[in-house]
Amino acid sequence: MLANLRQLASPKNFYQFAGTIYPWILFLAVGTLCFGLVWGLLYSPPDYQQGETVRIMYLHVPMAIMSMAAYMVMAGASAVGLVWHLKTAHIVARSCAPIGAMFTLVTLVTGALWGKPMWGTWWQWDARLTSELILLFLYLGYIGLYQAIDVVETAERACALLALVGVVNIPIIHFSVEWWHTLHQGPTISRLNPTIDASLMGPLYLMILAHLMIFMAYVLMHSRTAILARERKTQWVKSLV
């Protein structure tokens, strides 16, 4: 098992592995997303309090979950890259940043669209919203820092340190609704006994799964492109060209 993981850490082996698996993940992701959207938007019932507005949940909640999950993967890969000096780990971490930023931006936009009819305001500087906005700045800071440093190895180390420092924001986002009084509702699906109705839970879980697979497919595709750029002077990349 460990030998296989060591082999996968090689840029060449990871490139080949990603090329084999990502089309299948992308195919499943698109199918799951389409089914989840139809189920959630057309066939799930409206909420007894929020009415049809609750359907924003099928995009907002998966995006919010993946905005944090993508950062955790980015930080974990950064730690692996720093400790074991693996180029592939740094590449995976860098591939998480753009899609993580997209997840976070859509979370904030859909949250504003949901918040206006529910709270009467597009934005409120409460703990959950503010910490999610900080997460967007962390993603953008990671991307900008990498582009600002010319030496690749130095850029990777600097970005890895930023990712590890910023990971403290993740539990703040998650527990903010419990630690402070906020407009944002408390946890529902993360509880041992979810408070959401079963008729809404099915399509929501399906959409979360779809977004997870979209994230995986994107990271694998982006990593393949980054590996080619990073290893362009090696013989195996030249042989591909």
mmCIF file of C-alpha atoms in Angstrom:
data_model
loop_
_atom_site.group_PDB
_atom_site.id
_atom_site.type_symbol
_atom_site.label_atom_id
_atom_site.label_comp_id
_atom_site.label_asym_id
_atom_site.label_seq_id
_atom_site.Cartn_x
_atom_site.Cartn_y
_atom_site.Cartn_z
ATOM 1 C CA MET A 1 0.000 0.000 0.000
ATOM 2 C CA LEU A 2 2.734 2.452 1.005
ATOM 3 C CA ALA A 3 4.753 1.475 -2.048
ATOM 4 C CA ASN A 4 1.788 2.295 -4.284
ATOM 5 C CA LEU A 5 1.351 5.679 -2.590
ATOM 6 C CA ARG A 6 5.039 6.469 -3.082
ATOM 7 C CA GLN A 7 4.741 5.610 -6.751
ATOM 8 C CA LEU A 8 1.646 7.800 -7.051
ATOM 9 C CA ALA A 9 3.632 10.715 -5.607
ATOM 10 C CA SER A 10 5.721 10.762 -8.764
ATOM 11 C CA PRO A 11 4.481 13.497 -11.131
ATOM 12 C CA LYS A 12 4.559 11.091 -14.069
ATOM 13 C CA ASN A 13 2.589 8.372 -12.262
ATOM 14 C CA PHE A 14 0.104 10.868 -10.846
ATOM 15 C CA TYR A 15 -0.403 12.360 -14.305
ATOM 16 C CA GLN A 16 -1.230 8.943 -15.714
ATOM 17 C CA PHE A 17 -3.448 8.012 -12.757
ATOM 18 C CA ALA A 18 -5.376 11.286 -12.955
ATOM 19 C CA GLY A 19 -5.845 10.883 -16.697
ATOM 20 C CA THR A 20 -7.360 7.443 -16.154
ATOM 21 C CA ILE A 21 -9.738 8.275 -13.332
ATOM 22 C CA TYR A 22 -10.928 11.849 -13.860
ATOM 23 C CA PRO A 23 -13.160 11.188 -16.923
ATOM 24 C CA TRP A 24 -15.147 8.656 -14.906
ATOM 25 C CA ILE A 25 -15.480 10.994 -11.947
ATOM 26 C CA LEU A 26 -16.525 13.839 -14.246
ATOM 27 C CA PHE A 27 -19.122 11.638 -15.948
ATOM 28 C CA LEU A 28 -20.598 10.592 -12.592
ATOM 29 C CA ALA A 29 -20.464 14.192 -11.364
ATOM 30 C CA VAL A 30 -22.430 15.553 -14.325
ATOM 31 C CA GLY A 31 -25.023 12.793 -14.078
ATOM 32 C CA THR A 32 -25.428 13.233 -10.326
ATOM 33 C CA LEU A 33 -25.625 17.009 -10.656
ATOM 34 C CA CYS A 34 -28.332 16.855 -13.324
ATOM 35 C CA PHE A 35 -30.379 14.342 -11.350
ATOM 36 C CA GLY A 36 -29.966 16.332 -8.139
ATOM 37 C CA LEU A 37 -30.990 19.609 -9.782
ATOM 38 C CA VAL A 38 -34.117 18.091 -11.331
ATOM 39 C CA TRP A 39 -35.049 16.396 -8.053
ATOM 40 C CA GLY A 40 -34.368 19.450 -5.921
ATOM 41 C CA LEU A 41 -35.777 22.184 -8.168
ATOM 42 C CA LEU A 42 -38.771 20.399 -9.665
ATOM 43 C CA TYR A 43 -39.855 17.530 -7.446
ATOM 44 C CA SER A 44 -38.921 18.363 -3.860
ATOM 45 C CA PRO A 45 -41.632 20.168 -1.860
ATOM 46 C CA PRO A 46 -41.360 23.833 -0.796
ATOM 47 C CA ASP A 47 -40.521 24.538 2.819
ATOM 48 C CA TYR A 48 -43.447 25.326 5.096
ATOM 49 C CA GLN A 49 -41.784 28.577 6.234
ATOM 50 C CA GLN A 50 -39.422 29.577 3.423
ATOM 51 C CA GLY A 51 -41.596 28.433 0.539
ATOM 52 C CA GLU A 52 -39.913 28.137 -2.857
ATOM 53 C CA THR A 53 -36.921 30.167 -1.629
ATOM 54 C CA VAL A 54 -35.610 27.055 0.107
ATOM 55 C CA ARG A 55 -34.480 25.707 -3.288
ATOM 56 C CA ILE A 56 -31.445 28.006 -3.114
ATOM 57 C CA MET A 57 -30.269 25.552 -0.472
ATOM 58 C CA TYR A 58 -29.490 22.917 -3.109
ATOM 59 C CA LEU A 59 -26.716 25.129 -4.457
ATOM 60 C CA HIS A 60 -25.761 27.183 -1.411
ATOM 61 C CA VAL A 61 -25.225 24.378 1.100
ATOM 62 C CA PRO A 62 -23.076 22.119 -1.144
ATOM 63 C CA MET A 63 -21.015 25.131 -2.202
ATOM 64 C CA ALA A 64 -20.500 26.163 1.426
ATOM 65 C CA ILE A 65 -19.438 22.661 2.441
ATOM 66 C CA MET A 66 -17.045 22.342 -0.475
ATOM 67 C CA SER A 67 -15.578 25.804 0.113
ATOM 68 C CA MET A 68 -14.299 24.528 3.469
ATOM 69 C CA ALA A 69 -13.472 21.008 2.267
ATOM 70 C CA ALA A 70 -11.373 22.354 -0.609
ATOM 71 C CA TYR A 71 -9.361 24.476 1.807
ATOM 72 C CA MET A 72 -8.776 21.485 4.095
ATOM 73 C CA VAL A 73 -7.498 19.456 1.143
ATOM 74 C CA MET A 74 -5.309 22.394 0.085
ATOM 75 C CA ALA A 75 -3.867 22.733 3.585
ATOM 76 C CA GLY A 76 -3.349 18.979 3.931
ATOM 77 C CA ALA A 77 -1.567 18.728 0.595
ATOM 78 C CA SER A 78 0.518 21.768 1.522
ATOM 79 C CA ALA A 79 1.597 20.093 4.759
ATOM 80 C CA VAL A 80 2.569 16.928 2.883
ATOM 81 C CA GLY A 81 4.512 19.004 0.381
ATOM 82 C CA LEU A 82 6.391 20.850 3.110
ATOM 83 C CA VAL A 83 7.250 17.794 5.183
ATOM 84 C CA TRP A 84 8.108 15.295 2.445
ATOM 85 C CA HIS A 85 9.094 17.786 -0.295
ATOM 86 C CA LEU A 86 6.699 16.271 -2.809
ATOM 87 C CA LYS A 87 6.123 18.333 -5.938
ATOM 88 C CA THR A 88 2.864 16.520 -6.642
ATOM 89 C CA ALA A 89 1.450 17.525 -3.258
ATOM 90 C CA HIS A 90 2.170 21.191 -3.921
ATOM 91 C CA ILE A 91 0.565 20.862 -7.345
ATOM 92 C CA VAL A 92 -2.581 19.344 -5.849
ATOM 93 C CA ALA A 93 -2.698 22.118 -3.257
ATOM 94 C CA ARG A 94 -2.389 24.764 -5.953
ATOM 95 C CA SER A 95 -5.129 23.097 -7.987
ATOM 96 C CA CYS A 96 -7.531 23.381 -5.043
ATOM 97 C CA ALA A 97 -7.255 27.173 -4.813
ATOM 98 C CA PRO A 98 -9.179 28.322 -7.933
ATOM 99 C CA ILE A 99 -12.126 25.974 -7.476
ATOM 100 C CA GLY A 100 -12.135 26.650 -3.733
ATOM 101 C CA ALA A 101 -12.358 30.365 -4.446
ATOM 102 C CA MET A 102 -15.214 29.720 -6.879
ATOM 103 C CA PHE A 103 -17.082 27.629 -4.303
ATOM 104 C CA THR A 104 -16.641 30.383 -1.724
ATOM 105 C CA LEU A 105 -17.745 33.181 -4.062
ATOM 106 C CA VAL A 106 -20.890 31.293 -5.084
ATOM 107 C CA THR A 107 -21.566 30.549 -1.408
ATOM 108 C CA LEU A 108 -21.499 34.267 -0.613
ATOM 109 C CA VAL A 109 -23.648 35.212 -3.623
ATOM 110 C CA THR A 110 -26.294 32.536 -3.038
ATOM 111 C CA GLY A 111 -26.228 33.344 0.666
ATOM 112 C CA ALA A 112 -27.039 36.961 -0.147
ATOM 113 C CA LEU A 113 -29.863 35.877 -2.476
ATOM 114 C CA TRP A 114 -31.233 33.646 0.271
ATOM 115 C CA GLY A 115 -30.672 36.173 3.026
ATOM 116 C CA LYS A 116 -32.608 39.019 1.445
ATOM 117 C CA PRO A 117 -36.072 37.371 1.640
ATOM 118 C CA MET A 118 -35.285 35.546 4.898
ATOM 119 C CA TRP A 119 -33.462 38.235 6.884
ATOM 120 C CA GLY A 120 -34.467 41.379 5.003
ATOM 121 C CA THR A 121 -30.861 42.216 4.098
ATOM 122 C CA TRP A 122 -28.326 41.135 1.485
ATOM 123 C CA TRP A 123 -25.401 41.196 3.901
ATOM 124 C CA GLN A 124 -24.753 41.227 7.609
ATOM 125 C CA TRP A 125 -21.363 41.357 9.291
ATOM 126 C CA ASP A 126 -22.035 38.377 11.502
ATOM 127 C CA ALA A 127 -19.514 35.655 12.323
ATOM 128 C CA ARG A 128 -20.509 33.086 9.699
ATOM 129 C CA LEU A 129 -20.685 35.498 6.774
ATOM 130 C CA THR A 130 -17.551 37.403 7.745
ATOM 131 C CA SER A 131 -15.438 34.275 8.259
ATOM 132 C CA GLU A 132 -16.624 32.910 4.891
ATOM 133 C CA LEU A 133 -15.563 36.192 3.274
ATOM 134 C CA ILE A 134 -12.156 35.825 4.942
ATOM 135 C CA LEU A 135 -11.948 32.364 3.381
ATOM 136 C CA LEU A 136 -12.377 33.935 -0.063
ATOM 137 C CA PHE A 137 -9.550 36.371 0.712
ATOM 138 C CA LEU A 138 -7.338 33.452 1.801
ATOM 139 C CA TYR A 139 -7.924 31.678 -1.505
ATOM 140 C CA LEU A 140 -7.246 34.838 -3.493
ATOM 141 C CA GLY A 141 -4.180 35.557 -1.366
ATOM 142 C CA TYR A 142 -2.848 32.058 -2.039
ATOM 143 C CA ILE A 143 -3.337 32.482 -5.804
ATOM 144 C CA GLY A 144 -1.834 35.970 -5.821
ATOM 145 C CA LEU A 145 1.150 34.954 -3.688
ATOM 146 C CA TYR A 146 2.052 32.108 -6.015
ATOM 147 C CA GLN A 147 1.888 34.361 -9.059
ATOM 148 C CA ALA A 148 3.956 37.069 -7.347
ATOM 149 C CA ILE A 149 7.000 34.834 -6.707
ATOM 150 C CA ASP A 150 9.090 33.833 -9.710
ATOM 151 C CA VAL A 151 10.954 30.888 -8.163
ATOM 152 C CA VAL A 152 8.538 27.943 -8.154
ATOM 153 C CA GLU A 153 9.967 26.195 -5.097
ATOM 154 C CA THR A 154 9.904 29.405 -3.057
ATOM 155 C CA ALA A 155 6.358 30.172 -4.189
ATOM 156 C CA GLU A 156 5.197 26.683 -3.201
ATOM 157 C CA ARG A 157 6.700 26.931 0.269
ATOM 158 C CA ALA A 158 5.283 30.404 0.864
ATOM 159 C CA CYS A 159 1.818 29.359 -0.307
ATOM 160 C CA ALA A 160 1.949 26.217 1.810
ATOM 161 C CA LEU A 161 2.685 28.273 4.921
ATOM 162 C CA LEU A 162 -0.179 30.639 4.094
ATOM 163 C CA ALA A 163 -2.544 27.691 3.639
ATOM 164 C CA LEU A 164 -1.535 26.198 6.982
ATOM 165 C CA VAL A 165 -1.910 29.488 8.832
ATOM 166 C CA GLY A 166 -5.306 30.129 7.268
ATOM 167 C CA VAL A 167 -6.683 26.712 8.227
ATOM 168 C CA VAL A 168 -7.571 28.148 11.642
ATOM 169 C CA ASN A 169 -10.449 29.922 9.900
ATOM 170 C CA ILE A 170 -12.204 26.644 9.018
ATOM 171 C CA PRO A 171 -13.394 25.721 12.531
ATOM 172 C CA ILE A 172 -14.380 29.360 13.034
ATOM 173 C CA ILE A 173 -16.663 29.140 9.988
ATOM 174 C CA HIS A 174 -18.114 25.814 11.059
ATOM 175 C CA PHE A 175 -18.731 26.587 14.734
ATOM 176 C CA SER A 176 -19.470 30.308 14.435
ATOM 177 C CA VAL A 177 -23.251 29.756 14.619
ATOM 178 C CA GLU A 178 -22.741 27.916 17.913
ATOM 179 C CA TRP A 179 -20.096 30.174 19.461
ATOM 180 C CA TRP A 180 -21.806 33.490 18.686
ATOM 181 C CA HIS A 181 -25.305 34.816 18.148
ATOM 182 C CA THR A 182 -25.701 35.194 14.379
ATOM 183 C CA LEU A 183 -28.434 35.659 11.828
ATOM 184 C CA HIS A 184 -27.358 32.453 10.158
ATOM 185 C CA GLN A 185 -29.281 29.378 11.240
ATOM 186 C CA GLY A 186 -27.598 26.717 13.329
ATOM 187 C CA PRO A 187 -26.357 23.326 12.105
ATOM 188 C CA THR A 188 -28.948 21.079 10.494
ATOM 189 C CA ILE A 189 -27.449 18.251 8.434
ATOM 190 C CA SER A 190 -24.196 18.039 10.460
ATOM 191 C CA ARG A 191 -26.083 17.027 13.604
ATOM 192 C CA LEU A 192 -26.402 13.407 14.719
ATOM 193 C CA ASN A 193 -30.145 13.846 14.256
ATOM 194 C CA PRO A 194 -30.581 16.154 11.223
ATOM 195 C CA THR A 195 -33.389 18.658 11.658
ATOM 196 C CA ILE A 196 -34.105 18.928 7.943
ATOM 197 C CA ASP A 197 -37.108 17.066 6.576
ATOM 198 C CA ALA A 198 -36.392 13.811 4.760
ATOM 199 C CA SER A 199 -38.088 15.057 1.580
ATOM 200 C CA LEU A 200 -35.498 17.844 1.352
ATOM 201 C CA MET A 201 -32.578 15.802 2.631
ATOM 202 C CA GLY A 202 -32.383 13.383 -0.312
ATOM 203 C CA PRO A 203 -31.744 15.894 -3.108
ATOM 204 C CA LEU A 204 -29.508 17.947 -0.814
ATOM 205 C CA TYR A 205 -27.217 15.008 -0.078
ATOM 206 C CA LEU A 206 -27.165 14.148 -3.768
ATOM 207 C CA MET A 207 -26.099 17.697 -4.630
ATOM 208 C CA ILE A 208 -23.350 17.564 -1.995
ATOM 209 C CA LEU A 209 -22.068 14.346 -3.573
ATOM 210 C CA ALA A 210 -22.192 15.930 -7.044
ATOM 211 C CA HIS A 211 -20.174 18.952 -5.905
ATOM 212 C CA LEU A 212 -17.636 16.675 -4.226
ATOM 213 C CA MET A 213 -17.095 14.770 -7.472
ATOM 214 C CA ILE A 214 -16.901 18.035 -9.446
ATOM 215 C CA PHE A 215 -14.162 19.180 -7.073
ATOM 216 C CA MET A 216 -12.263 15.909 -7.450
ATOM 217 C CA ALA A 217 -12.510 15.978 -11.245
ATOM 218 C CA TYR A 218 -11.364 19.598 -11.442
ATOM 219 C CA VAL A 219 -8.376 19.042 -9.145
ATOM 220 C CA LEU A 220 -7.270 16.023 -11.161
ATOM 221 C CA MET A 221 -7.625 17.870 -14.488
ATOM 222 C CA HIS A 222 -5.904 21.011 -13.229
ATOM 223 C CA SER A 223 -3.120 18.953 -11.642
ATOM 224 C CA ARG A 224 -2.419 17.248 -14.966
ATOM 225 C CA THR A 225 -2.015 20.634 -16.655
ATOM 226 C CA ALA A 226 0.190 21.919 -13.827
ATOM 227 C CA ILE A 227 2.357 18.799 -13.937
ATOM 228 C CA LEU A 228 2.992 19.258 -17.640
ATOM 229 C CA ALA A 229 3.987 22.891 -17.065
ATOM 230 C CA ARG A 230 6.200 22.010 -14.088
ATOM 231 C CA GLU A 231 7.859 18.997 -15.739
ATOM 232 C CA ARG A 232 8.055 20.385 -19.289
ATOM 233 C CA LYS A 233 11.836 19.954 -19.444
ATOM 234 C CA THR A 234 11.790 16.295 -18.419
ATOM 235 C CA GLN A 235 12.141 13.518 -20.952
ATOM 236 C CA TRP A 236 8.776 11.899 -20.235
ATOM 237 C CA VAL A 237 6.882 15.137 -20.951
ATOM 238 C CA LYS A 238 8.891 15.724 -24.121
ATOM 239 C CA SER A 239 7.986 12.205 -25.233
ATOM 240 C CA LEU A 240 4.283 13.053 -24.794
ATOM 241 C CA VAL A 241 4.655 16.078 -27.046
#
